[in-house]
XYZ file of C-alpha atoms in Angstrom:
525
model
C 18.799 6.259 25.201
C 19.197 2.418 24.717
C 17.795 0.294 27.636
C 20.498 -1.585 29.674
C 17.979 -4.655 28.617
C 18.585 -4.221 24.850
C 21.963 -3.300 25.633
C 22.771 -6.361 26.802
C 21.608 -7.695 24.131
C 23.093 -5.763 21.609
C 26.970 -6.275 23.025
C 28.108 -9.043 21.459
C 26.984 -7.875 18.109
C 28.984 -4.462 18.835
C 32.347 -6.677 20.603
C 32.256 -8.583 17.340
C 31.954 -5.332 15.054
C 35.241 -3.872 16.285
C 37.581 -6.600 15.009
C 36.536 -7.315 10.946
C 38.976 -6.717 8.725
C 38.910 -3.862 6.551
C 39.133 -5.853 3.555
C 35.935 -7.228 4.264
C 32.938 -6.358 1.960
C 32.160 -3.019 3.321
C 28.224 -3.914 3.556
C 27.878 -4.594 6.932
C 24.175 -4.091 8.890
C 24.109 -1.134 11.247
C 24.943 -3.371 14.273
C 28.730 -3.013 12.889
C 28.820 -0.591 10.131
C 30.153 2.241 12.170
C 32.573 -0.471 14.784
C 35.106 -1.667 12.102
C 38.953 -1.232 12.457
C 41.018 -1.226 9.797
C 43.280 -2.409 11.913
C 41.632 -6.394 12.282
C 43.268 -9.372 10.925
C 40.509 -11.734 11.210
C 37.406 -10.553 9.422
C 35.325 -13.191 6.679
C 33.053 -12.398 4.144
C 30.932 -15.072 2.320
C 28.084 -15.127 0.181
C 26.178 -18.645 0.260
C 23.351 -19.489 -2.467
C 19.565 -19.610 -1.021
C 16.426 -21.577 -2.380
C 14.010 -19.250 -3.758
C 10.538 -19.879 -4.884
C 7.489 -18.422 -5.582
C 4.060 -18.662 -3.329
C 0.805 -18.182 -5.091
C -2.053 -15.977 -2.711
C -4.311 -16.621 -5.465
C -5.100 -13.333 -5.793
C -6.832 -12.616 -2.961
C -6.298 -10.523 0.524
C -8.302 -9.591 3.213
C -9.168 -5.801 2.363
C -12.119 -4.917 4.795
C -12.020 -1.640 6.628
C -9.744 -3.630 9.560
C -6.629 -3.609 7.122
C -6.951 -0.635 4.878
C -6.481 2.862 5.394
C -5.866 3.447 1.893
C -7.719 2.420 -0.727
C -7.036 1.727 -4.904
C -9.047 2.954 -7.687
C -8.484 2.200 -11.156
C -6.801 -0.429 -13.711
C -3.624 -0.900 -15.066
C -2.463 -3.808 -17.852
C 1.011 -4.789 -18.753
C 2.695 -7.716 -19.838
C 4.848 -9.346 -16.832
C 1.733 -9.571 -14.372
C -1.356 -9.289 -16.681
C -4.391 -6.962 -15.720
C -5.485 -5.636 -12.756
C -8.700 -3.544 -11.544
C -9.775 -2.189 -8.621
C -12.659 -0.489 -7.295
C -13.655 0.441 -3.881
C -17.343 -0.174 -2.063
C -18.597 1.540 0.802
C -21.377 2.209 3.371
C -22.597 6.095 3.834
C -24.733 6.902 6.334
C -26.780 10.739 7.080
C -24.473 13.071 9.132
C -27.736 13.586 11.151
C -30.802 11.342 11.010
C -34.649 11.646 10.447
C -33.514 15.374 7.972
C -36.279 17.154 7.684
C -35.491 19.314 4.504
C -38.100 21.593 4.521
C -41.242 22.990 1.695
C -40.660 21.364 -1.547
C -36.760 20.358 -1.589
C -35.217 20.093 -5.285
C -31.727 19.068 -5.480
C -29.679 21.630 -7.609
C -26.720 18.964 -7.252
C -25.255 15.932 -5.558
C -21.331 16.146 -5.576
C -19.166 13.637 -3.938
C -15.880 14.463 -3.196
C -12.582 12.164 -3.115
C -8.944 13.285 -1.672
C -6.580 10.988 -3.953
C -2.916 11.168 -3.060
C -1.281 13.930 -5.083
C 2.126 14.999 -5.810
C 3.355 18.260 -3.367
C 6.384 19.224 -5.442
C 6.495 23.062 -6.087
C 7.429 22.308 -9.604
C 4.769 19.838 -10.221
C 1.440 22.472 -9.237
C 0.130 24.609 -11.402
C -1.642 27.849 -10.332
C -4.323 29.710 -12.254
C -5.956 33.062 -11.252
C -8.861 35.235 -11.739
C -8.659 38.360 -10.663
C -11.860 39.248 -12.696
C -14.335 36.337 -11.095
C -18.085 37.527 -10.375
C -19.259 35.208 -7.484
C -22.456 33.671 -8.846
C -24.608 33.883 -5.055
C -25.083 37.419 -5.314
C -22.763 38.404 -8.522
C -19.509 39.556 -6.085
C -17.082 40.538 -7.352
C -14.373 38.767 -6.167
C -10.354 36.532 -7.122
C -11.034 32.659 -7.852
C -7.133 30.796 -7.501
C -7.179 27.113 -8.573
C -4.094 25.111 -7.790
C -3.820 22.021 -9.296
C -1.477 18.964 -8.525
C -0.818 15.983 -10.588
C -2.368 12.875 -8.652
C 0.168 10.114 -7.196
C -0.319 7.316 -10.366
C 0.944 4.031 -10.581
C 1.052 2.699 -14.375
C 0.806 4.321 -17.704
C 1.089 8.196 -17.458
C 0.464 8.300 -21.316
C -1.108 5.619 -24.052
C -0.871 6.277 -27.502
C 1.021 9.780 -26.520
C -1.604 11.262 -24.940
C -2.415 11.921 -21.627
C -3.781 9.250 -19.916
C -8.060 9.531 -19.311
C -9.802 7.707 -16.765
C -13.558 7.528 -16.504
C -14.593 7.146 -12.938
C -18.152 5.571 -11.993
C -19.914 5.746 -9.358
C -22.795 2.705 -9.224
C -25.251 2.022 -6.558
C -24.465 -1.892 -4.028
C -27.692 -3.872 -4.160
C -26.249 -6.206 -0.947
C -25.732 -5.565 2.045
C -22.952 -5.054 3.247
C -22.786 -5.722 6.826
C -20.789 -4.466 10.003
C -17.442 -2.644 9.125
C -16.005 -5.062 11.828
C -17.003 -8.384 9.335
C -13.937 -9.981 7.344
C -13.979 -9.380 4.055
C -11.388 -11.267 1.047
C -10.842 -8.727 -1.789
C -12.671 -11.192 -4.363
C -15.987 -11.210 -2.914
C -18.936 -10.621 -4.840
C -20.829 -8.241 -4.735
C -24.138 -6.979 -6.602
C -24.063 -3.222 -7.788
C -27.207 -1.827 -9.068
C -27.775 1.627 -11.329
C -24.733 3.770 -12.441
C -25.532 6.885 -10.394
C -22.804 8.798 -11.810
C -19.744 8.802 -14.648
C -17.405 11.722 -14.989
C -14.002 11.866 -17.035
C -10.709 12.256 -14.548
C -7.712 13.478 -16.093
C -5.391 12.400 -13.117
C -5.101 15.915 -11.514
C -6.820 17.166 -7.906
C -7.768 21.217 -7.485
C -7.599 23.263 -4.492
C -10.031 26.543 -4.384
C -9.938 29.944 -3.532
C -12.704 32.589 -4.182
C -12.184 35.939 -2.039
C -14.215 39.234 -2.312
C -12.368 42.390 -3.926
C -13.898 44.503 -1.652
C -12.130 43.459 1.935
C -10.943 39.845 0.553
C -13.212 37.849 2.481
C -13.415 34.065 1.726
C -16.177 33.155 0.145
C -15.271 29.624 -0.737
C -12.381 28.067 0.692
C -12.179 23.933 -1.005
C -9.189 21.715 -0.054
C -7.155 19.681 -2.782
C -10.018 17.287 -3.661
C -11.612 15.812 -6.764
C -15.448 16.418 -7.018
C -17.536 14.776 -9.243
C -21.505 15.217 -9.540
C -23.881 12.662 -9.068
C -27.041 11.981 -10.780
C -29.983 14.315 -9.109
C -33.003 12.310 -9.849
C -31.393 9.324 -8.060
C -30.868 11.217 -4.819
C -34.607 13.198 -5.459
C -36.213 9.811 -4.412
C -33.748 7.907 -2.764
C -33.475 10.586 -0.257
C -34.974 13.925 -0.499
C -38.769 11.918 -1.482
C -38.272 9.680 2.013
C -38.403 12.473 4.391
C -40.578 11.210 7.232
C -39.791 7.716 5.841
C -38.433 5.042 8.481
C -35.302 4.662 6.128
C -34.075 8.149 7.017
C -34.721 7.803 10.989
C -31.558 5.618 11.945
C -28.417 4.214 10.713
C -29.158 0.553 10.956
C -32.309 1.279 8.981
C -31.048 3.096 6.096
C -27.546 1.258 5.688
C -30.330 -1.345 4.576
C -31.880 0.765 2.702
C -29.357 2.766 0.802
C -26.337 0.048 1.058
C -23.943 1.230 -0.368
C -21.786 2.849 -3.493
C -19.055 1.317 -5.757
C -16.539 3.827 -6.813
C -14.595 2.250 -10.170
C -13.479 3.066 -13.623
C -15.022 2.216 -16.856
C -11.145 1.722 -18.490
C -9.016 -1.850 -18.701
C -6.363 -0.108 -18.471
C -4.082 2.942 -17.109
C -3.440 3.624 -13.968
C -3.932 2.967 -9.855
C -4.119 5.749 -7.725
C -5.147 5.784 -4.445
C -6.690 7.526 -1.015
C -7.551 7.353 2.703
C -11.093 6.074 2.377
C -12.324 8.384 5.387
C -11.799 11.534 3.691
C -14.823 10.942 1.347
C -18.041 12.586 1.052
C -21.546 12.989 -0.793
C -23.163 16.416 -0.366
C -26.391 17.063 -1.539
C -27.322 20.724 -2.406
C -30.910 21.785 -2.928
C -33.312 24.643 -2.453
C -36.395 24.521 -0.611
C -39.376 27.451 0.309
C -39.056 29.585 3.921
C -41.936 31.861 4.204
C -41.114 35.140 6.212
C -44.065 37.485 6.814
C -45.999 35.713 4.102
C -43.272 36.167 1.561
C -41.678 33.346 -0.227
C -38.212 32.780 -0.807
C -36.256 30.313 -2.734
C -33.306 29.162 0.309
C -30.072 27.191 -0.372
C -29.238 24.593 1.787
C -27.555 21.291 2.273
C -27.096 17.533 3.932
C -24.024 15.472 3.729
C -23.915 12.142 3.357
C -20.723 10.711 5.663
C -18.589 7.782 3.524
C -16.032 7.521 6.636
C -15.440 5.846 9.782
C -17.477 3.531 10.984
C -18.835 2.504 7.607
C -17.544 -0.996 5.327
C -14.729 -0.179 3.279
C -14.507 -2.646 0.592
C -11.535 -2.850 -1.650
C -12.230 -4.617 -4.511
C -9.938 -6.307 -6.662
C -9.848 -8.059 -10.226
C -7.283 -9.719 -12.200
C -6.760 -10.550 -15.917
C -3.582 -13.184 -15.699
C -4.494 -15.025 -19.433
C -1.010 -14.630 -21.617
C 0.602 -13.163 -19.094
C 4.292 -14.233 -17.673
C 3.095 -14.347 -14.095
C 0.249 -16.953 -15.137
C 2.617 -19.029 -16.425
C 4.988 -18.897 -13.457
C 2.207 -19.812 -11.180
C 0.703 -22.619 -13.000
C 4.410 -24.467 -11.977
C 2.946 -28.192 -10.646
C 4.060 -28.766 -6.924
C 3.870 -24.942 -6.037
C 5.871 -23.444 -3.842
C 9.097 -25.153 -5.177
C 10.744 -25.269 -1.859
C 13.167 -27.521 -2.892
C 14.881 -26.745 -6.228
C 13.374 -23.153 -5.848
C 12.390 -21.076 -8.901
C 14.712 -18.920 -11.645
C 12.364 -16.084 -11.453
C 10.508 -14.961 -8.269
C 6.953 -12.981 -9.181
C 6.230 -10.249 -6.360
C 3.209 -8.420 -6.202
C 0.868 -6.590 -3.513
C -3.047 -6.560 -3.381
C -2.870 -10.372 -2.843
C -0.800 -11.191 -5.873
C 2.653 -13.849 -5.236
C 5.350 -13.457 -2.655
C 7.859 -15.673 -2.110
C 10.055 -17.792 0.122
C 14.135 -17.876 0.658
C 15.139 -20.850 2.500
C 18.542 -21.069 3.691
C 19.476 -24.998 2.709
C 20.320 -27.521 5.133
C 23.659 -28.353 4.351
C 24.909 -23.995 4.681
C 23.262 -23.978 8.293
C 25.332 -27.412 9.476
C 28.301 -25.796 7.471
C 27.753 -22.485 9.482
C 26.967 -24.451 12.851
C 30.482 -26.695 12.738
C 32.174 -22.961 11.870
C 30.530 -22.321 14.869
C 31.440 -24.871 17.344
C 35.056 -25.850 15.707
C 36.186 -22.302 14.546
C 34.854 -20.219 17.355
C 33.524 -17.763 14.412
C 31.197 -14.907 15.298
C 28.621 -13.649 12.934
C 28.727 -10.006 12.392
C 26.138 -9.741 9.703
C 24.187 -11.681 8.114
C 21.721 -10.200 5.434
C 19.986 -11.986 2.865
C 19.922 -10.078 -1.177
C 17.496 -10.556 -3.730
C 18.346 -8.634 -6.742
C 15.820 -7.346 -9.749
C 15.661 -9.504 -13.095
C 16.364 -6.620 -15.678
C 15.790 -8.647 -18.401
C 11.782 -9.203 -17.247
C 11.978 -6.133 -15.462
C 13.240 -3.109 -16.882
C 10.558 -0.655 -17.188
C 10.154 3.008 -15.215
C 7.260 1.832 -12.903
C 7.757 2.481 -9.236
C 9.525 -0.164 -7.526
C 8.550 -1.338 -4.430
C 10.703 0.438 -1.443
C 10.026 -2.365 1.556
C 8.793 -6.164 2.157
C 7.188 -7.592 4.632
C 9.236 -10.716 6.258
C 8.359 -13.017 8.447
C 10.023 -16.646 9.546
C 7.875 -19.374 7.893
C 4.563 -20.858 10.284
C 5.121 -17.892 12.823
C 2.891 -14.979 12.792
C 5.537 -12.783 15.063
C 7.810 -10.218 13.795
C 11.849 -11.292 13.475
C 13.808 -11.598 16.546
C 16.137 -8.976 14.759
C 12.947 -6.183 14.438
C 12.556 -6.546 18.032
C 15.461 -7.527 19.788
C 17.475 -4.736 18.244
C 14.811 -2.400 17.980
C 16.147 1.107 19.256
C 19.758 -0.252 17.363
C 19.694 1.683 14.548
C 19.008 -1.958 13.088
C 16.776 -1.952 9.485
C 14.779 -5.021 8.208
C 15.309 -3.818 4.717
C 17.623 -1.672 2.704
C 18.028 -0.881 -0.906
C 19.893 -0.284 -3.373
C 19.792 1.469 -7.096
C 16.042 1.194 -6.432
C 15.730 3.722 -9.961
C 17.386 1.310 -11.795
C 17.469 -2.092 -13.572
C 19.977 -3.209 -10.978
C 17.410 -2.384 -8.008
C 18.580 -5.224 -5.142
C 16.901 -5.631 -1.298
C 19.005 -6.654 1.407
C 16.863 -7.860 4.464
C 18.942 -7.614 7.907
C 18.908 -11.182 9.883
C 21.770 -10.993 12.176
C 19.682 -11.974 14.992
C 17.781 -14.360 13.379
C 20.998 -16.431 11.905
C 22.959 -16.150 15.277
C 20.234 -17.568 17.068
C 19.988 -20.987 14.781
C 23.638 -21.505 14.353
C 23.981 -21.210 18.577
C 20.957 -23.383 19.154
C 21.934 -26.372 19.427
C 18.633 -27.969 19.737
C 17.862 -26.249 16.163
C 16.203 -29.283 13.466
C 19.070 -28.342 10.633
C 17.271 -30.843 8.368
C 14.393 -28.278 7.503
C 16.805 -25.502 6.752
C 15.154 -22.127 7.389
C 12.533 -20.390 5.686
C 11.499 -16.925 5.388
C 8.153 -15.847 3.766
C 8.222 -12.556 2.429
C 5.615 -10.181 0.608
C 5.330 -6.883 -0.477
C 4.440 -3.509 1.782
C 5.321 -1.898 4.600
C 4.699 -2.674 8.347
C 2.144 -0.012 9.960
C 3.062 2.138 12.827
C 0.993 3.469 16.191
C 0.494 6.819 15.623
C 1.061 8.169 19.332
C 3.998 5.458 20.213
C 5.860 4.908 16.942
C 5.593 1.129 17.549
C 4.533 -1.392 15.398
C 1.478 -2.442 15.031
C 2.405 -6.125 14.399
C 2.717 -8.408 11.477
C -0.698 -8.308 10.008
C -0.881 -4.304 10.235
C 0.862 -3.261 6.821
C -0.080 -1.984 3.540
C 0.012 -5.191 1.286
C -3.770 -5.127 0.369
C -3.408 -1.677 -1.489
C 0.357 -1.503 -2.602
C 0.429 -1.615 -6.258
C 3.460 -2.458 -6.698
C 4.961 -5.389 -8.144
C 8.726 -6.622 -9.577
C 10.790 -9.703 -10.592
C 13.438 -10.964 -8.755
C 16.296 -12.750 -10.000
C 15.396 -16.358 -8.172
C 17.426 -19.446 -7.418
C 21.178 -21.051 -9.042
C 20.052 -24.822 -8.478
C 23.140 -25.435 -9.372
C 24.671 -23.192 -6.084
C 22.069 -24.175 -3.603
C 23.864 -23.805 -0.170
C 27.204 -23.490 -2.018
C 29.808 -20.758 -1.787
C 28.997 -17.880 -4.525
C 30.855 -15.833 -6.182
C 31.126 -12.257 -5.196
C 29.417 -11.110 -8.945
C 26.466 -13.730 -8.787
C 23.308 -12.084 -8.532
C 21.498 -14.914 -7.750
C 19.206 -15.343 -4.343
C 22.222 -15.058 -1.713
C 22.882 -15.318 2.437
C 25.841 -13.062 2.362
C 27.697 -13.099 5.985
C 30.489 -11.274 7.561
C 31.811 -13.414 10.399
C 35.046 -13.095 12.845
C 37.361 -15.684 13.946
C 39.164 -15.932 17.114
């Protein structure tokens, strides 16, 4: 149920709703969408043209463990943007300190395991079964299933018409990493030591299943993961050889001793995928001597190594921009253009460009005399960016949100809050499979307050900065968490936007330009 608080607010916006004309554009925000009458006489539509322009992060984000809970591995290469890889460092710490691993421990293996996001479609699994397994602890005979999912990819499925290969490595941090609580820019430099691991991944995650024939008891039960081994002889005398040691006997000591791991691949190019950094994990198996009644026996057992919460997670990322279009867009002189605007607007997450859309001067003191001389009521007012097919027209994801905010304020739009509960959404899109992809962002609220503000500085028109990602949400309320909780450090996506007309800035547009647009739907009395 609405509060009488927000539904006071919310009135006017409804009021104004009931009486546009039928022959009015159709696209209205859902403050009106479902309120029109096709009975209304008095109903305007009108697109105006914006100032668009690019803004240059330098490639760089914050991407400590405060603002990601997902994290990239991989590389990808293509034309528009250039190259991109990323890797991801992290702390691990014993499950339980000062292990005491009993007579002459040998490691049989060290496997760490990632979750990477994976595809759930029924028709995108494959299952393969067994029925004629032999356990190997105690030849049982038993039923092994595998099911195996593609993972979630972004980038080259196939080069040179073959299934795309990634090597993933796994290298040991020579610095220190710190607290997980210390900022950390996604360019920082970091020392890695000894490759500790390298195994081929051919972009697919397994599930396992091994149950005994006799009464079909589980012997193994494994979750859709990816697990790779790691080198023995490292973990022999980096752990196993230190029992006793003062490394081993608390976390603040052996976080300084064993820092850390880097998680990468060895390619240029491919793919991103990604995954929540807490679900990682090293195990180390090994055997080691119990003596029972003077007998000797050879005994399996195990420590885990935790790579979760409460440890740095680094995300790591590199770009390659030499030749590439994007380079040459944001080597423009007098960057951002917030004047003349750009053509083409460069998006990208992981701390590559957003951009700005001002709404010029001279359409807000147009807007503001409608106002106070016409009596005119805005409706809805969205602004529409619209993808450049001619740079963009390629089958890689699109992005399917932004992240806006009004320029110099770090608070969310009056719209996101004020008519939160509405039905109201910052962003909707359209044809997002297509070349013709466009983004409509909802600003009702945040155009009827400047137009009715009289005290409003029209001079500096009005500026909204926007980047790409999606805004993250409280778990238990459903709220958001606030503008600088959102996925932007690991989204990997990235588009081109069809930019600014300079030759329609704050005019009147046509209803077929596709040009950076305010596009209203107003009512006169």
């Amino acid at each position: 149920m609405i509060k009488i608080k927000t539904l006071m607010k919310v009135i006017p916006f409804l009021i104004m709703g009931m009486v546009v004309l039928n022959s009015c554009e159709g696209e209205l925000d859902d403050l009106g969408s479902q309120l029109v009458e096709g009975g209304a006489s008095d109903g305007v539509d009108r697109m105006y043209g914006l100032v668009a322009y690019n803004i240059n992060n330098n490639d760089t984000i914050q991407t400590d463990a405060s603002r990601i809970d997902s994290v990239t591995v991989g590389a990808f290469n293509e034309q528009v943007f250039g190259g991109q890889k990323v890797s991801y460092i992290t702390q691990l710490r014993l499950n339980a300190y000062d292990p005491d691993f009993g007579t002459n421990p040998v490691i049989d293996s060290v496997v760490l395991t990632l979750k990477p996001r994976y595809e759930t479609a029924t028709d995108s699994l494959t299952t393969t079964t067994n029925e004629d397994y032999v356990y190997p602890d105690g030849e049982v005979a038993a039923k092994k299933v595998v099911v195996t999912y593609p993972v979630r990819k972004y980038g080259k499925y196939k080069m040179g018409g073959q299934k795309t290969q990634l090597t993933v490595k796994v290298h040991e941090v020579n610095d220190f990493l710190g607290a997980a609580t210390d900022k950390v820019i996604s360019n920082k430099a970091i020392s890695l030591g000894s490759e500790i691991g390298s195994q081929n991944f051919n972009g697919t995650v397994n599930s396992v299943l091994i149950t005994k024939d006799t009464d079909a008891t589980e012997l193994v039960k494994r979750e859709v993961s990816y697990r790779m081994k790691l080198d023995n002889a490292f973990f022999q005398s980096k752990i196993i050889a230190k029992k006793g040691d003062q490394v081993l006997k608390d976390a603040a000591s052996f976080i300084r001793y064993f820092k850390g791991i880097s998680i990468s691949v060895a390619e240029n190019d491919g793919y991103l995928f990604s995954m929540r950094p807490n679900d990682a994990a090293i195990t180390i198996y090994y055997k080691n001597d119990v003596t029972t009644d003077g007998v000797v026996t050879r005994t399996n057992a195990e420590v885990a190594l935790s790579l979760g919460s409460g440890n740095v997670h680094i995300s790591k990322i590199a770009y390659d921009r030499a030749g590439s279009n994007y380079a040459s867009a944001m080597s423009s002189v007098g960057m951002p253009n917030d004047v003349s605007g750009d053509q083409l607007i460069y998006a990208q997450g992981m701390g590559g460009a957003g951009f700005g859309l001002k709404i010029p001067a001279s359409a807000i003191v147009e807007l503001k005399n409608m106002y106070k001389n016409e009596k005119v009521g805005i409706v809805s007012a969205k602004i529409r960016v619209y993808n450049d097919a001619d740079s963009w027209n390629n089958s890689y994801r699109k992005p399917s949100s932004l992240l806006v905010k009004e320029k110099d304020s770090t608070r969310f739009l009056p719209d996101m809050t004020e008519l939160a509960g509405t039905g109201y959404s910052l962003i909707r899109t359209g044809n997002l499979s297509t070349k013709d992809a466009y983004y409509d962002i909802g600003i009702t609220a945040s155009l009827k307050k400047i137009i009715e503000d009289e005290s409003y500085d029209v001079s500096k028109g009005k500026d909204f900065i926007i980047n790409l990602g999606s805004y993250s949400v409280d778990a238990s309320t459903g709220n958001l968490l606030g503008q600088d909780f959102n996925s932007r450090a690991y989204t990997p996506n990235r588009i081109v936007l069809k930019g600014t007309d300079q030759s329609k800035i704050g005019q009147i547009l046509p209803k077929e330009s596709k040009t950076a647009q305010l596009r209203l739907i107003y009512t006169k009395k």
